[in-house]
Short mmCIF file of N, CA and C in Angstrom, two decimals:
data_model
loop_
_atom_site.label_atom_id
_atom_site.label_comp_id
_atom_site.label_asym_id
_atom_site.label_seq_id
_atom_site.Cartn_x
_atom_site.Cartn_y
_atom_site.Cartn_z
N MET A 1 97.86 195.55 98.53
CA MET A 1 99.06 195.04 97.86
C MET A 1 100.12 194.64 98.89
N LEU A 2 100.22 195.44 99.95
CA LEU A 2 101.21 195.16 100.99
C LEU A 2 100.89 193.86 101.72
N ILE A 3 99.61 193.60 101.96
CA ILE A 3 99.19 192.37 102.64
C ILE A 3 99.55 191.15 101.78
N ILE A 4 99.31 191.25 100.49
CA ILE A 4 99.64 190.14 99.59
C ILE A 4 101.15 189.90 99.59
N TYR A 5 101.92 190.98 99.57
CA TYR A 5 103.38 190.86 99.60
C TYR A 5 103.83 190.08 100.83
N TRP A 6 103.33 190.46 102.00
CA TRP A 6 103.75 189.80 103.24
C TRP A 6 103.24 188.36 103.31
N LEU A 7 102.06 188.11 102.77
CA LEU A 7 101.56 186.73 102.71
C LEU A 7 102.47 185.87 101.83
N LEU A 8 102.89 186.42 100.71
CA LEU A 8 103.79 185.67 99.83
C LEU A 8 105.16 185.47 100.47
N VAL A 9 105.62 186.45 101.22
CA VAL A 9 106.89 186.28 101.96
C VAL A 9 106.72 185.18 103.01
N ALA A 10 105.56 185.13 103.66
CA ALA A 10 105.30 184.05 104.63
C ALA A 10 105.31 182.69 103.94
N VAL A 11 104.73 182.61 102.74
CA VAL A 11 104.77 181.36 101.97
C VAL A 11 106.22 180.99 101.66
N MET A 12 107.03 181.99 101.34
CA MET A 12 108.44 181.74 101.06
C MET A 12 109.17 181.22 102.29
N VAL A 13 108.82 181.74 103.47
CA VAL A 13 109.43 181.24 104.71
C VAL A 13 109.07 179.76 104.91
N VAL A 14 107.82 179.41 104.62
CA VAL A 14 107.43 178.00 104.68
C VAL A 14 108.25 177.21 103.65
N GLY A 15 108.51 177.82 102.50
CA GLY A 15 109.36 177.19 101.48
C GLY A 15 110.78 176.96 101.97
N ILE A 16 111.32 177.90 102.74
CA ILE A 16 112.65 177.71 103.32
C ILE A 16 112.64 176.53 104.28
N ILE A 17 111.61 176.48 105.12
CA ILE A 17 111.47 175.34 106.05
C ILE A 17 111.35 174.05 105.25
N GLY A 18 110.57 174.10 104.18
CA GLY A 18 110.38 172.92 103.34
C GLY A 18 111.63 172.47 102.62
N ALA A 19 112.55 173.39 102.40
CA ALA A 19 113.82 173.00 101.78
C ALA A 19 114.65 172.14 102.73
N VAL A 20 114.40 172.28 104.02
CA VAL A 20 115.16 171.53 105.02
C VAL A 20 114.38 170.30 105.49
N VAL A 21 113.06 170.45 105.65
CA VAL A 21 112.21 169.35 106.14
C VAL A 21 111.67 168.59 104.94
N PRO A 22 111.91 167.28 104.88
CA PRO A 22 111.57 166.52 103.68
C PRO A 22 110.09 166.49 103.29
N ALA A 23 109.17 166.62 104.20
CA ALA A 23 107.76 166.42 103.87
C ALA A 23 107.07 167.67 103.34
N ILE A 24 107.73 168.81 103.35
CA ILE A 24 107.12 170.07 102.94
C ILE A 24 107.78 170.53 101.64
N PRO A 25 106.99 170.99 100.66
CA PRO A 25 107.62 171.50 99.44
C PRO A 25 108.47 172.72 99.76
N GLY A 26 109.61 172.83 99.14
CA GLY A 26 110.53 173.91 99.46
C GLY A 26 110.63 174.95 98.37
N SER A 27 111.60 174.78 97.49
CA SER A 27 111.87 175.77 96.45
C SER A 27 110.68 175.98 95.54
N SER A 28 109.85 174.96 95.35
CA SER A 28 108.68 175.13 94.49
C SER A 28 107.67 176.11 95.10
N LEU A 29 107.57 176.14 96.43
CA LEU A 29 106.70 177.14 97.09
C LEU A 29 107.25 178.55 96.86
N ILE A 30 108.55 178.68 96.97
CA ILE A 30 109.18 179.99 96.76
C ILE A 30 108.96 180.44 95.31
N LEU A 31 109.17 179.52 94.38
CA LEU A 31 108.96 179.83 92.96
C LEU A 31 107.51 180.24 92.70
N GLY A 32 106.57 179.49 93.26
CA GLY A 32 105.15 179.83 93.09
C GLY A 32 104.81 181.20 93.64
N ALA A 33 105.36 181.53 94.80
CA ALA A 33 105.10 182.85 95.41
C ALA A 33 105.66 183.97 94.53
N ILE A 34 106.83 183.75 93.96
CA ILE A 34 107.42 184.78 93.08
C ILE A 34 106.56 184.98 91.84
N ILE A 35 106.09 183.89 91.26
CA ILE A 35 105.24 184.00 90.07
C ILE A 35 103.93 184.73 90.41
N ILE A 36 103.35 184.38 91.56
CA ILE A 36 102.12 185.07 91.99
C ILE A 36 102.38 186.56 92.18
N TRP A 37 103.53 186.92 92.76
CA TRP A 37 103.85 188.34 92.94
C TRP A 37 103.97 189.03 91.58
N GLY A 38 104.56 188.36 90.61
CA GLY A 38 104.65 188.94 89.27
C GLY A 38 103.29 189.20 88.66
N ILE A 39 102.35 188.28 88.88
CA ILE A 39 100.99 188.43 88.36
C ILE A 39 100.27 189.56 89.09
N VAL A 40 100.36 189.55 90.43
CA VAL A 40 99.66 190.54 91.25
C VAL A 40 100.21 191.95 91.01
N SER A 41 101.52 192.06 90.93
CA SER A 41 102.13 193.39 90.76
C SER A 41 102.04 193.86 89.32
N GLY A 42 101.76 192.95 88.41
CA GLY A 42 101.66 193.32 87.00
C GLY A 42 102.99 193.64 86.38
N SER A 43 104.07 193.21 87.01
CA SER A 43 105.39 193.55 86.51
C SER A 43 106.30 192.32 86.57
N PHE A 44 106.36 191.62 85.44
CA PHE A 44 107.27 190.48 85.41
C PHE A 44 108.72 190.93 85.28
N ALA A 45 108.94 192.16 84.85
CA ALA A 45 110.30 192.69 84.79
C ALA A 45 110.89 192.79 86.20
N ALA A 46 110.03 193.09 87.17
CA ALA A 46 110.50 193.24 88.56
C ALA A 46 110.89 191.91 89.18
N ILE A 47 110.35 190.82 88.67
CA ILE A 47 110.67 189.52 89.27
C ILE A 47 111.60 188.68 88.39
N LYS A 48 112.10 189.27 87.31
CA LYS A 48 112.93 188.50 86.39
C LYS A 48 114.14 187.89 87.10
N ILE A 49 114.89 188.68 87.84
CA ILE A 49 116.09 188.17 88.52
C ILE A 49 115.73 187.16 89.60
N PRO A 50 114.78 187.46 90.52
CA PRO A 50 114.45 186.43 91.51
C PRO A 50 113.90 185.15 90.89
N LEU A 51 113.19 185.29 89.78
CA LEU A 51 112.64 184.13 89.10
C LEU A 51 113.76 183.25 88.56
N ILE A 52 114.72 183.85 87.91
CA ILE A 52 115.86 183.11 87.36
C ILE A 52 116.64 182.45 88.49
N VAL A 53 116.91 183.21 89.56
CA VAL A 53 117.66 182.67 90.70
C VAL A 53 116.91 181.49 91.32
N THR A 54 115.61 181.62 91.48
CA THR A 54 114.83 180.55 92.12
C THR A 54 114.75 179.31 91.24
N VAL A 55 114.65 179.48 89.95
CA VAL A 55 114.67 178.31 89.06
C VAL A 55 116.02 177.60 89.17
N ILE A 56 117.10 178.37 89.20
CA ILE A 56 118.43 177.77 89.37
C ILE A 56 118.52 177.07 90.73
N VAL A 57 118.00 177.71 91.78
CA VAL A 57 118.00 177.10 93.12
C VAL A 57 117.19 175.80 93.12
N LEU A 58 116.05 175.81 92.44
CA LEU A 58 115.22 174.61 92.37
C LEU A 58 115.99 173.46 91.70
N LEU A 59 116.65 173.76 90.59
CA LEU A 59 117.43 172.74 89.90
C LEU A 59 118.62 172.28 90.75
N LEU A 60 119.31 173.22 91.37
CA LEU A 60 120.42 172.86 92.25
C LEU A 60 119.95 172.03 93.43
N SER A 61 118.79 172.35 93.98
CA SER A 61 118.26 171.62 95.13
C SER A 61 118.03 170.16 94.79
N VAL A 62 117.47 169.92 93.61
CA VAL A 62 117.25 168.54 93.19
C VAL A 62 118.59 167.82 93.05
N GLY A 63 119.55 168.48 92.43
CA GLY A 63 120.88 167.89 92.27
C GLY A 63 121.57 167.65 93.60
N VAL A 64 121.50 168.64 94.50
CA VAL A 64 122.12 168.51 95.82
C VAL A 64 121.49 167.37 96.59
N ASP A 65 120.19 167.24 96.50
CA ASP A 65 119.48 166.18 97.22
C ASP A 65 120.02 164.81 96.81
N PHE A 66 120.06 164.55 95.51
CA PHE A 66 120.55 163.27 95.03
C PHE A 66 122.03 163.08 95.33
N LEU A 67 122.83 164.12 95.08
CA LEU A 67 124.28 164.01 95.26
C LEU A 67 124.65 163.80 96.72
N ALA A 68 124.05 164.55 97.62
CA ALA A 68 124.39 164.42 99.05
C ALA A 68 124.02 163.04 99.58
N SER A 69 122.85 162.55 99.22
CA SER A 69 122.45 161.21 99.66
C SER A 69 123.38 160.16 99.07
N TYR A 70 123.71 160.30 97.81
CA TYR A 70 124.58 159.35 97.13
C TYR A 70 125.98 159.34 97.75
N VAL A 71 126.55 160.53 97.96
CA VAL A 71 127.89 160.62 98.54
C VAL A 71 127.90 160.06 99.96
N GLY A 72 126.89 160.42 100.75
CA GLY A 72 126.81 159.90 102.12
C GLY A 72 126.71 158.39 102.13
N ALA A 73 125.90 157.85 101.24
CA ALA A 73 125.73 156.39 101.16
C ALA A 73 127.02 155.72 100.69
N LYS A 74 127.65 156.28 99.69
CA LYS A 74 128.88 155.67 99.16
C LYS A 74 130.02 155.74 100.17
N GLN A 75 130.14 156.89 100.87
CA GLN A 75 131.20 157.02 101.88
C GLN A 75 131.05 155.98 102.98
N ALA A 76 129.81 155.63 103.28
CA ALA A 76 129.55 154.67 104.35
C ALA A 76 129.45 153.24 103.82
N GLY A 77 129.60 153.06 102.52
CA GLY A 77 129.53 151.73 101.94
C GLY A 77 128.13 151.16 101.87
N ALA A 78 127.13 152.02 101.74
CA ALA A 78 125.73 151.57 101.72
C ALA A 78 125.38 150.97 100.36
N SER A 79 124.43 150.05 100.39
CA SER A 79 123.90 149.46 99.17
C SER A 79 122.57 150.14 98.82
N LYS A 80 122.01 149.72 97.71
CA LYS A 80 120.69 150.23 97.34
C LYS A 80 119.64 149.82 98.37
N TRP A 81 119.84 148.68 99.03
CA TRP A 81 118.91 148.23 100.06
C TRP A 81 118.84 149.26 101.19
N GLY A 82 119.98 149.81 101.58
CA GLY A 82 119.99 150.82 102.63
C GLY A 82 119.29 152.10 102.19
N GLN A 83 119.50 152.48 100.93
CA GLN A 83 118.86 153.69 100.42
C GLN A 83 117.35 153.50 100.32
N ILE A 84 116.93 152.34 99.86
CA ILE A 84 115.49 152.05 99.79
C ILE A 84 114.90 152.03 101.20
N GLY A 85 115.63 151.40 102.12
CA GLY A 85 115.17 151.36 103.51
C GLY A 85 115.02 152.74 104.11
N ALA A 86 115.94 153.65 103.75
CA ALA A 86 115.87 155.02 104.27
C ALA A 86 114.61 155.73 103.76
N VAL A 87 114.28 155.53 102.49
CA VAL A 87 113.08 156.16 101.93
C VAL A 87 111.82 155.57 102.58
N VAL A 88 111.79 154.25 102.71
CA VAL A 88 110.64 153.60 103.35
C VAL A 88 110.51 154.08 104.80
N GLY A 89 111.66 154.16 105.50
CA GLY A 89 111.64 154.64 106.89
C GLY A 89 111.16 156.08 106.99
N LEU A 90 111.55 156.91 106.04
CA LEU A 90 111.09 158.30 106.03
C LEU A 90 109.57 158.37 105.87
N VAL A 91 109.05 157.63 104.91
CA VAL A 91 107.60 157.64 104.67
C VAL A 91 106.86 157.12 105.90
N LEU A 92 107.31 155.99 106.45
CA LEU A 92 106.65 155.44 107.64
C LEU A 92 106.79 156.39 108.83
N GLY A 93 107.94 157.04 108.93
CA GLY A 93 108.15 157.99 110.03
C GLY A 93 107.26 159.20 109.93
N ILE A 94 107.10 159.73 108.73
CA ILE A 94 106.24 160.89 108.54
C ILE A 94 104.79 160.54 108.88
N LEU A 95 104.41 159.32 108.51
CA LEU A 95 103.03 158.88 108.77
C LEU A 95 102.84 158.42 110.21
N GLY A 96 103.92 158.40 110.99
CA GLY A 96 103.83 157.98 112.39
C GLY A 96 103.62 156.49 112.56
N LEU A 97 104.13 155.70 111.62
CA LEU A 97 103.89 154.27 111.63
C LEU A 97 105.09 153.44 112.11
N LEU A 98 106.07 154.09 112.69
CA LEU A 98 107.23 153.34 113.17
C LEU A 98 106.92 152.74 114.54
N PRO A 99 106.98 151.43 114.65
CA PRO A 99 106.67 150.81 115.95
C PRO A 99 107.67 151.22 117.04
N ALA A 100 108.87 151.58 116.65
CA ALA A 100 109.87 151.96 117.63
C ALA A 100 109.64 153.37 118.16
N LEU A 101 108.76 154.13 117.51
CA LEU A 101 108.52 155.51 117.90
C LEU A 101 107.03 155.74 118.16
N PRO A 102 106.53 155.25 119.27
CA PRO A 102 105.09 155.45 119.54
C PRO A 102 104.77 156.88 119.98
N PHE A 103 105.77 157.71 120.13
CA PHE A 103 105.56 159.10 120.56
C PHE A 103 106.32 160.02 119.62
N GLY A 104 106.03 161.28 119.67
CA GLY A 104 106.80 162.26 118.90
C GLY A 104 106.24 162.56 117.52
N GLY A 105 105.45 161.67 116.98
CA GLY A 105 104.79 161.91 115.71
C GLY A 105 105.72 162.10 114.53
N PRO A 106 105.26 162.84 113.55
CA PRO A 106 106.00 162.97 112.29
C PRO A 106 107.38 163.60 112.42
N LEU A 107 107.57 164.53 113.36
CA LEU A 107 108.88 165.17 113.47
C LEU A 107 109.96 164.16 113.84
N LEU A 108 109.72 163.39 114.88
CA LEU A 108 110.70 162.36 115.24
C LEU A 108 110.77 161.29 114.16
N GLY A 109 109.65 161.01 113.52
CA GLY A 109 109.63 160.03 112.43
C GLY A 109 110.52 160.45 111.28
N MET A 110 110.50 161.76 110.95
CA MET A 110 111.35 162.27 109.87
C MET A 110 112.83 162.18 110.25
N LEU A 111 113.12 162.32 111.54
CA LEU A 111 114.51 162.27 111.99
C LEU A 111 115.03 160.84 112.09
N PHE A 112 114.23 159.96 112.70
CA PHE A 112 114.70 158.60 112.97
C PHE A 112 114.26 157.57 111.95
N GLY A 113 113.19 157.84 111.21
CA GLY A 113 112.69 156.90 110.22
C GLY A 113 113.73 156.51 109.18
N PRO A 114 114.40 157.48 108.55
CA PRO A 114 115.40 157.11 107.55
C PRO A 114 116.57 156.31 108.15
N LEU A 115 116.97 156.66 109.35
CA LEU A 115 118.06 155.94 110.00
C LEU A 115 117.67 154.49 110.27
N ILE A 116 116.51 154.31 110.88
CA ILE A 116 116.03 152.96 111.20
C ILE A 116 115.81 152.16 109.91
N GLY A 117 115.20 152.80 108.90
CA GLY A 117 114.95 152.12 107.63
C GLY A 117 116.23 151.74 106.92
N ALA A 118 117.22 152.64 106.92
CA ALA A 118 118.49 152.34 106.26
C ALA A 118 119.21 151.19 106.97
N ILE A 119 119.19 151.20 108.28
CA ILE A 119 119.84 150.12 109.03
C ILE A 119 119.15 148.79 108.74
N ILE A 120 117.82 148.78 108.75
CA ILE A 120 117.09 147.54 108.47
C ILE A 120 117.36 147.07 107.04
N GLY A 121 117.32 148.00 106.08
CA GLY A 121 117.59 147.63 104.68
C GLY A 121 118.98 147.05 104.51
N GLU A 122 119.96 147.70 105.10
CA GLU A 122 121.34 147.20 105.01
C GLU A 122 121.50 145.87 105.73
N PHE A 123 120.84 145.72 106.87
CA PHE A 123 120.95 144.46 107.61
C PHE A 123 120.34 143.31 106.82
N ILE A 124 119.22 143.57 106.15
CA ILE A 124 118.61 142.53 105.30
C ILE A 124 119.59 142.13 104.19
N TYR A 125 120.29 143.11 103.63
CA TYR A 125 121.22 142.86 102.53
C TYR A 125 122.51 142.19 103.00
N ARG A 126 123.10 142.69 104.09
CA ARG A 126 124.42 142.23 104.53
C ARG A 126 124.42 141.16 105.62
N ARG A 127 123.39 141.15 106.44
CA ARG A 127 123.30 140.26 107.60
C ARG A 127 124.40 140.53 108.64
N GLU A 128 124.88 141.78 108.65
CA GLU A 128 125.86 142.20 109.66
C GLU A 128 125.39 143.53 110.24
N LEU A 129 125.37 143.60 111.58
CA LEU A 129 124.80 144.79 112.24
C LEU A 129 125.68 146.02 112.10
N TRP A 130 126.97 145.94 112.43
CA TRP A 130 127.81 147.15 112.44
C TRP A 130 127.90 147.82 111.06
N PRO A 131 128.17 147.07 109.97
CA PRO A 131 128.17 147.74 108.65
C PRO A 131 126.80 148.34 108.31
N ALA A 132 125.72 147.70 108.77
CA ALA A 132 124.39 148.24 108.51
C ALA A 132 124.19 149.56 109.26
N VAL A 133 124.64 149.63 110.50
CA VAL A 133 124.54 150.87 111.29
C VAL A 133 125.39 151.97 110.65
N LYS A 134 126.60 151.62 110.25
CA LYS A 134 127.50 152.59 109.61
C LYS A 134 126.89 153.13 108.32
N ALA A 135 126.32 152.24 107.52
CA ALA A 135 125.69 152.67 106.27
C ALA A 135 124.47 153.55 106.55
N GLY A 136 123.68 153.17 107.54
CA GLY A 136 122.50 153.97 107.90
C GLY A 136 122.88 155.37 108.34
N ILE A 137 123.92 155.47 109.15
CA ILE A 137 124.38 156.79 109.60
C ILE A 137 124.91 157.59 108.42
N GLY A 138 125.63 156.95 107.51
CA GLY A 138 126.15 157.64 106.33
C GLY A 138 125.04 158.21 105.46
N ILE A 139 124.00 157.43 105.27
CA ILE A 139 122.86 157.90 104.45
C ILE A 139 122.20 159.09 105.12
N VAL A 140 121.98 159.00 106.42
CA VAL A 140 121.30 160.08 107.14
C VAL A 140 122.16 161.34 107.18
N VAL A 141 123.46 161.20 107.42
CA VAL A 141 124.35 162.37 107.44
C VAL A 141 124.36 163.03 106.06
N GLY A 142 124.46 162.24 105.01
CA GLY A 142 124.45 162.80 103.66
C GLY A 142 123.16 163.55 103.38
N THR A 143 122.04 162.97 103.80
CA THR A 143 120.75 163.61 103.60
C THR A 143 120.65 164.91 104.39
N LEU A 144 121.11 164.90 105.64
CA LEU A 144 121.07 166.11 106.46
C LEU A 144 121.93 167.22 105.87
N VAL A 145 123.12 166.87 105.39
CA VAL A 145 123.99 167.88 104.75
C VAL A 145 123.30 168.44 103.51
N GLY A 146 122.70 167.55 102.71
CA GLY A 146 121.98 168.01 101.53
C GLY A 146 120.83 168.94 101.88
N ASN A 147 120.07 168.60 102.94
CA ASN A 147 118.96 169.44 103.36
C ASN A 147 119.45 170.80 103.85
N LEU A 148 120.57 170.82 104.55
CA LEU A 148 121.13 172.09 105.01
C LEU A 148 121.53 172.97 103.82
N ILE A 149 122.17 172.37 102.83
CA ILE A 149 122.56 173.13 101.63
C ILE A 149 121.31 173.64 100.90
N GLN A 150 120.28 172.80 100.81
CA GLN A 150 119.03 173.23 100.17
C GLN A 150 118.41 174.40 100.93
N GLY A 151 118.47 174.35 102.25
CA GLY A 151 117.95 175.45 103.07
C GLY A 151 118.69 176.75 102.80
N LEU A 152 120.01 176.67 102.69
CA LEU A 152 120.81 177.86 102.40
C LEU A 152 120.49 178.41 101.01
N LEU A 153 120.31 177.52 100.04
CA LEU A 153 119.93 177.96 98.70
C LEU A 153 118.56 178.64 98.71
N ALA A 154 117.64 178.10 99.48
CA ALA A 154 116.29 178.70 99.57
C ALA A 154 116.36 180.07 100.23
N VAL A 155 117.16 180.22 101.27
CA VAL A 155 117.33 181.53 101.92
C VAL A 155 117.89 182.53 100.90
N ALA A 156 118.86 182.10 100.10
CA ALA A 156 119.44 182.99 99.09
C ALA A 156 118.38 183.42 98.07
N ALA A 157 117.53 182.49 97.65
CA ALA A 157 116.48 182.84 96.68
C ALA A 157 115.51 183.86 97.26
N VAL A 158 115.11 183.67 98.50
CA VAL A 158 114.19 184.62 99.14
C VAL A 158 114.87 185.97 99.34
N ALA A 159 116.14 185.95 99.71
CA ALA A 159 116.88 187.21 99.89
C ALA A 159 116.95 187.99 98.58
N VAL A 160 117.20 187.30 97.47
CA VAL A 160 117.23 187.97 96.16
C VAL A 160 115.86 188.56 95.86
N PHE A 161 114.79 187.82 96.15
CA PHE A 161 113.44 188.34 95.93
C PHE A 161 113.22 189.61 96.74
N LEU A 162 113.55 189.56 98.03
CA LEU A 162 113.33 190.72 98.90
C LEU A 162 114.14 191.93 98.45
N VAL A 163 115.40 191.70 98.11
CA VAL A 163 116.27 192.81 97.69
C VAL A 163 115.77 193.44 96.39
N THR A 164 115.28 192.63 95.47
CA THR A 164 114.87 193.17 94.18
C THR A 164 113.45 193.74 94.18
N THR A 165 112.59 193.28 95.10
CA THR A 165 111.21 193.78 95.10
C THR A 165 110.94 194.82 96.19
N TRP A 166 111.78 194.89 97.19
CA TRP A 166 111.58 195.83 98.30
C TRP A 166 111.41 197.27 97.81
N PRO A 167 112.29 197.76 96.93
CA PRO A 167 112.10 199.15 96.46
C PRO A 167 110.77 199.35 95.72
N GLN A 168 110.32 198.34 94.99
CA GLN A 168 109.05 198.42 94.26
C GLN A 168 107.88 198.55 95.25
N VAL A 169 107.94 197.79 96.35
CA VAL A 169 106.84 197.76 97.30
C VAL A 169 106.89 198.95 98.26
N PHE A 170 108.07 199.25 98.76
CA PHE A 170 108.20 200.27 99.81
C PHE A 170 108.81 201.57 99.33
N GLY A 171 109.12 201.65 98.05
CA GLY A 171 109.60 202.89 97.47
C GLY A 171 110.96 203.34 98.01
N GLY A 172 111.76 202.39 98.46
CA GLY A 172 113.03 202.77 99.07
C GLY A 172 114.13 202.26 98.30
#
């Protein structure tokens, strides 16, 4: 039982990383681990609070993701072209298909892909370089702030799980 507990905590840590890194599932991994713990431990009463908190975190994460990107884009005066470019750049970056980044693989692609994509999308729309760069930076900053907030929410969900299940597992 102890091994399963620690394996599920490890899955939750991956979920925390996934809340910050776009290509990895975040809060849904944490939620799945909590549900599995409820099944394995045979006590859904013990996971009621972490389950509720994690569902709220999952919903907030989705909202934060959209809101942070939207606010960042609007503050920088970005159009939908810039936002679409950022998504395309993220996908191409994760897949390592950015011609400007022949090294570094998916990690650098996740960092620079949205920026390059947003700038290209905005430049196609506006035909002006500086506003396109400004919009690209705004989109990326908004996304990074949103990812940071999602990471903090994921840490809170895991902390609630640990605090509420620790006495059940370790008798303390």
